[in-house]
Amino acid sequence: MQAEAIGLGTHTVSFLIVDAAGNKTEQSFEFRIGTSFAALHSFIAQFGANGQFKNQGIQTSLDAKLSQAESQFQIGHSDQSLKHLGDLKKAVENGAAHGDISAQAANVLGINMDYLIANGLK
């Protein structure tokens, strides 16, 4: 199963094994699927290569907005990073509404941006 099918966040896997003699072993573990600025850059590049943006200028603009957010985060300006991520999110939503960004690309980018905003900038 791919991580995208499971979704971002913390997940628990539990299992119970019973052998032929009736002995039981039960165990569970947690794992987290997260995202990052690097993952978002990669998604933007993949969607651009797959033609999910109307033109190269849209890809360049989205990547530049993401780079601004990342730069602000790296120098400790989380508030400015959040502002730039918010600008990026609006650009993706507007692009999707105008048909310049595919619904799939907008959805994946939106989910990852929301997760990064909620969990990655703390």
PDB file of C-alpha atoms in Angstrom:
ATOM      1  CA  MET A   1       0.000   0.000   0.000  1.00  0.00           C
ATOM      2  CA  GLN A   2       1.305   3.453  -0.867  1.00  0.00           C
ATOM      3  CA  ALA A   3       1.653   6.181   1.777  1.00  0.00           C
ATOM      4  CA  GLU A   4      -0.745   8.397  -0.184  1.00  0.00           C
ATOM      5  CA  ALA A   5      -3.491   5.787   0.189  1.00  0.00           C
ATOM      6  CA  ILE A   6      -2.972   5.688   3.972  1.00  0.00           C
ATOM      7  CA  GLY A   7      -2.776   9.456   4.377  1.00  0.00           C
ATOM      8  CA  LEU A   8      -0.679  11.875   6.363  1.00  0.00           C
ATOM      9  CA  GLY A   9      -0.612  11.596  10.142  1.00  0.00           C
ATOM     10  CA  THR A  10       0.002   9.027  12.857  1.00  0.00           C
ATOM     11  CA  HIS A  11      -1.292   5.515  12.286  1.00  0.00           C
ATOM     12  CA  THR A  12      -1.361   2.316  14.335  1.00  0.00           C
ATOM     13  CA  VAL A  13      -0.948  -1.196  13.009  1.00  0.00           C
ATOM     14  CA  SER A  14      -2.108  -4.004  15.291  1.00  0.00           C
ATOM     15  CA  PHE A  15      -1.927  -7.733  14.737  1.00  0.00           C
ATOM     16  CA  LEU A  16      -2.824 -10.958  16.514  1.00  0.00           C
ATOM     17  CA  ILE A  17      -1.100 -14.228  15.681  1.00  0.00           C
ATOM     18  CA  VAL A  18      -2.449 -17.549  16.859  1.00  0.00           C
ATOM     19  CA  ASP A  19      -0.493 -20.733  16.189  1.00  0.00           C
ATOM     20  CA  ALA A  20      -1.887 -24.262  15.831  1.00  0.00           C
ATOM     21  CA  ALA A  21      -1.424 -24.899  19.579  1.00  0.00           C
ATOM     22  CA  GLY A  22      -3.542 -21.858  20.440  1.00  0.00           C
ATOM     23  CA  ASN A  23      -0.647 -19.669  21.577  1.00  0.00           C
ATOM     24  CA  LYS A  24      -1.381 -16.011  20.945  1.00  0.00           C
ATOM     25  CA  THR A  25       0.854 -13.057  20.333  1.00  0.00           C
ATOM     26  CA  GLU A  26      -0.560  -9.597  19.971  1.00  0.00           C
ATOM     27  CA  GLN A  27       1.378  -6.470  19.153  1.00  0.00           C
ATOM     28  CA  SER A  28       0.878  -3.027  17.739  1.00  0.00           C
ATOM     29  CA  PHE A  29       3.097  -0.179  16.655  1.00  0.00           C
ATOM     30  CA  GLU A  30       2.665   3.402  15.550  1.00  0.00           C
ATOM     31  CA  PHE A  31       4.158   5.111  12.557  1.00  0.00           C
ATOM     32  CA  ARG A  32       3.865   8.592  11.132  1.00  0.00           C
ATOM     33  CA  ILE A  33       3.601   9.706   7.545  1.00  0.00           C
ATOM     34  CA  GLY A  34       4.600  13.334   7.246  1.00  0.00           C
ATOM     35  CA  THR A  35       5.571  15.838   4.618  1.00  0.00           C
ATOM     36  CA  SER A  36       8.199  18.498   4.139  1.00  0.00           C
ATOM     37  CA  PHE A  37       9.201  21.432   1.995  1.00  0.00           C
ATOM     38  CA  ALA A  38      11.298  19.000  -0.060  1.00  0.00           C
ATOM     39  CA  ALA A  39       8.266  16.770  -0.635  1.00  0.00           C
ATOM     40  CA  LEU A  40       6.221  19.754  -1.831  1.00  0.00           C
ATOM     41  CA  HIS A  41       9.018  20.816  -4.217  1.00  0.00           C
ATOM     42  CA  SER A  42       9.041  17.254  -5.542  1.00  0.00           C
ATOM     43  CA  PHE A  43       5.263  17.207  -6.030  1.00  0.00           C
ATOM     44  CA  ILE A  44       5.392  20.517  -7.902  1.00  0.00           C
ATOM     45  CA  ALA A  45       8.134  19.149 -10.183  1.00  0.00           C
ATOM     46  CA  GLN A  46       6.226  15.883 -10.781  1.00  0.00           C
ATOM     47  CA  PHE A  47       2.968  17.666 -11.556  1.00  0.00           C
ATOM     48  CA  GLY A  48       4.782  20.012 -13.916  1.00  0.00           C
ATOM     49  CA  ALA A  49       6.410  17.095 -15.723  1.00  0.00           C
ATOM     50  CA  ASN A  50       3.028  15.360 -15.991  1.00  0.00           C
ATOM     51  CA  GLY A  51       1.347  18.407 -17.546  1.00  0.00           C
ATOM     52  CA  GLN A  52      -0.911  19.103 -14.581  1.00  0.00           C
ATOM     53  CA  PHE A  53      -0.163  22.843 -14.768  1.00  0.00           C
ATOM     54  CA  LYS A  54      -1.387  24.886 -17.721  1.00  0.00           C
ATOM     55  CA  ASN A  55       2.116  26.194 -18.352  1.00  0.00           C
ATOM     56  CA  GLN A  56       5.676  26.322 -17.027  1.00  0.00           C
ATOM     57  CA  GLY A  57       5.100  29.777 -15.533  1.00  0.00           C
ATOM     58  CA  ILE A  58       2.598  28.364 -13.052  1.00  0.00           C
ATOM     59  CA  GLN A  59       5.067  25.707 -11.925  1.00  0.00           C
ATOM     60  CA  THR A  60       7.814  28.311 -11.552  1.00  0.00           C
ATOM     61  CA  SER A  61       5.558  30.641  -9.571  1.00  0.00           C
ATOM     62  CA  LEU A  62       4.378  27.901  -7.202  1.00  0.00           C
ATOM     63  CA  ASP A  63       7.919  26.704  -6.632  1.00  0.00           C
ATOM     64  CA  ALA A  64       9.104  30.265  -5.940  1.00  0.00           C
ATOM     65  CA  LYS A  65       6.339  30.800  -3.361  1.00  0.00           C
ATOM     66  CA  LEU A  66       7.295  27.533  -1.691  1.00  0.00           C
ATOM     67  CA  SER A  67      10.963  28.548  -1.681  1.00  0.00           C
ATOM     68  CA  GLN A  68      10.042  31.823   0.050  1.00  0.00           C
ATOM     69  CA  ALA A  69       8.176  29.903   2.765  1.00  0.00           C
ATOM     70  CA  GLU A  70      11.065  27.483   3.181  1.00  0.00           C
ATOM     71  CA  SER A  71      13.661  30.273   3.387  1.00  0.00           C
ATOM     72  CA  GLN A  72      11.689  32.071   6.082  1.00  0.00           C
ATOM     73  CA  PHE A  73      11.325  28.855   8.052  1.00  0.00           C
ATOM     74  CA  GLN A  74      15.046  28.104   7.821  1.00  0.00           C
ATOM     75  CA  ILE A  75      15.959  31.463   9.356  1.00  0.00           C
ATOM     76  CA  GLY A  76      13.473  31.016  12.191  1.00  0.00           C
ATOM     77  CA  HIS A  77      10.644  33.224  10.910  1.00  0.00           C
ATOM     78  CA  SER A  78       7.780  30.756  11.288  1.00  0.00           C
ATOM     79  CA  ASP A  79       5.158  33.505  11.084  1.00  0.00           C
ATOM     80  CA  GLN A  80       6.472  34.652   7.694  1.00  0.00           C
ATOM     81  CA  SER A  81       6.799  31.060   6.546  1.00  0.00           C
ATOM     82  CA  LEU A  82       3.142  30.475   7.397  1.00  0.00           C
ATOM     83  CA  LYS A  83       2.184  33.635   5.502  1.00  0.00           C
ATOM     84  CA  HIS A  84       4.015  32.434   2.385  1.00  0.00           C
ATOM     85  CA  LEU A  85       2.467  28.957   2.685  1.00  0.00           C
ATOM     86  CA  GLY A  86      -0.924  30.648   2.926  1.00  0.00           C
ATOM     87  CA  ASP A  87      -0.127  32.625  -0.238  1.00  0.00           C
ATOM     88  CA  LEU A  88       0.903  29.396  -1.950  1.00  0.00           C
ATOM     89  CA  LYS A  89      -2.303  27.697  -0.861  1.00  0.00           C
ATOM     90  CA  LYS A  90      -4.402  30.567  -2.277  1.00  0.00           C
ATOM     91  CA  ALA A  91      -2.456  30.427  -5.549  1.00  0.00           C
ATOM     92  CA  VAL A  92      -3.113  26.678  -5.851  1.00  0.00           C
ATOM     93  CA  GLU A  93      -6.817  27.104  -5.048  1.00  0.00           C
ATOM     94  CA  ASN A  94      -7.171  29.971  -7.554  1.00  0.00           C
ATOM     95  CA  GLY A  95      -5.269  28.034 -10.204  1.00  0.00           C
ATOM     96  CA  ALA A  96      -7.534  25.039  -9.748  1.00  0.00           C
ATOM     97  CA  ALA A  97     -10.660  27.216  -9.850  1.00  0.00           C
ATOM     98  CA  HIS A  98      -9.521  28.713 -13.177  1.00  0.00           C
ATOM     99  CA  GLY A  99      -8.493  25.384 -14.701  1.00  0.00           C
ATOM    100  CA  ASP A 100      -4.769  26.224 -14.652  1.00  0.00           C
ATOM    101  CA  ILE A 101      -3.956  23.465 -12.140  1.00  0.00           C
ATOM    102  CA  SER A 102      -5.461  19.981 -12.265  1.00  0.00           C
ATOM    103  CA  ALA A 103      -7.811  18.910  -9.480  1.00  0.00           C
ATOM    104  CA  GLN A 104      -5.434  16.088  -8.558  1.00  0.00           C
ATOM    105  CA  ALA A 105      -2.437  18.407  -8.242  1.00  0.00           C
ATOM    106  CA  ALA A 106      -4.451  20.947  -6.231  1.00  0.00           C
ATOM    107  CA  ASN A 107      -5.725  18.216  -3.916  1.00  0.00           C
ATOM    108  CA  VAL A 108      -2.320  16.664  -3.224  1.00  0.00           C
ATOM    109  CA  LEU A 109      -0.621  20.027  -2.771  1.00  0.00           C
ATOM    110  CA  GLY A 110      -3.454  21.246  -0.539  1.00  0.00           C
ATOM    111  CA  ILE A 111      -3.335  18.200   1.718  1.00  0.00           C
ATOM    112  CA  ASN A 112       0.434  18.477   2.078  1.00  0.00           C
ATOM    113  CA  MET A 113       0.363  22.234   2.711  1.00  0.00           C
ATOM    114  CA  ASP A 114      -2.392  21.846   5.328  1.00  0.00           C
ATOM    115  CA  TYR A 115      -0.399  19.149   7.101  1.00  0.00           C
ATOM    116  CA  LEU A 116       2.806  21.171   7.002  1.00  0.00           C
ATOM    117  CA  ILE A 117       1.002  24.242   8.342  1.00  0.00           C
ATOM    118  CA  ALA A 118      -0.652  22.263  11.127  1.00  0.00           C
ATOM    119  CA  ASN A 119       2.302  20.069  12.103  1.00  0.00           C
ATOM    120  CA  GLY A 120       5.557  21.072  10.505  1.00  0.00           C
ATOM    121  CA  LEU A 121       6.118  24.621  11.657  1.00  0.00           C
ATOM    122  CA  LYS A 122       5.963  24.042  15.409  1.00  0.00           C
TER     123      LYS A 122
END
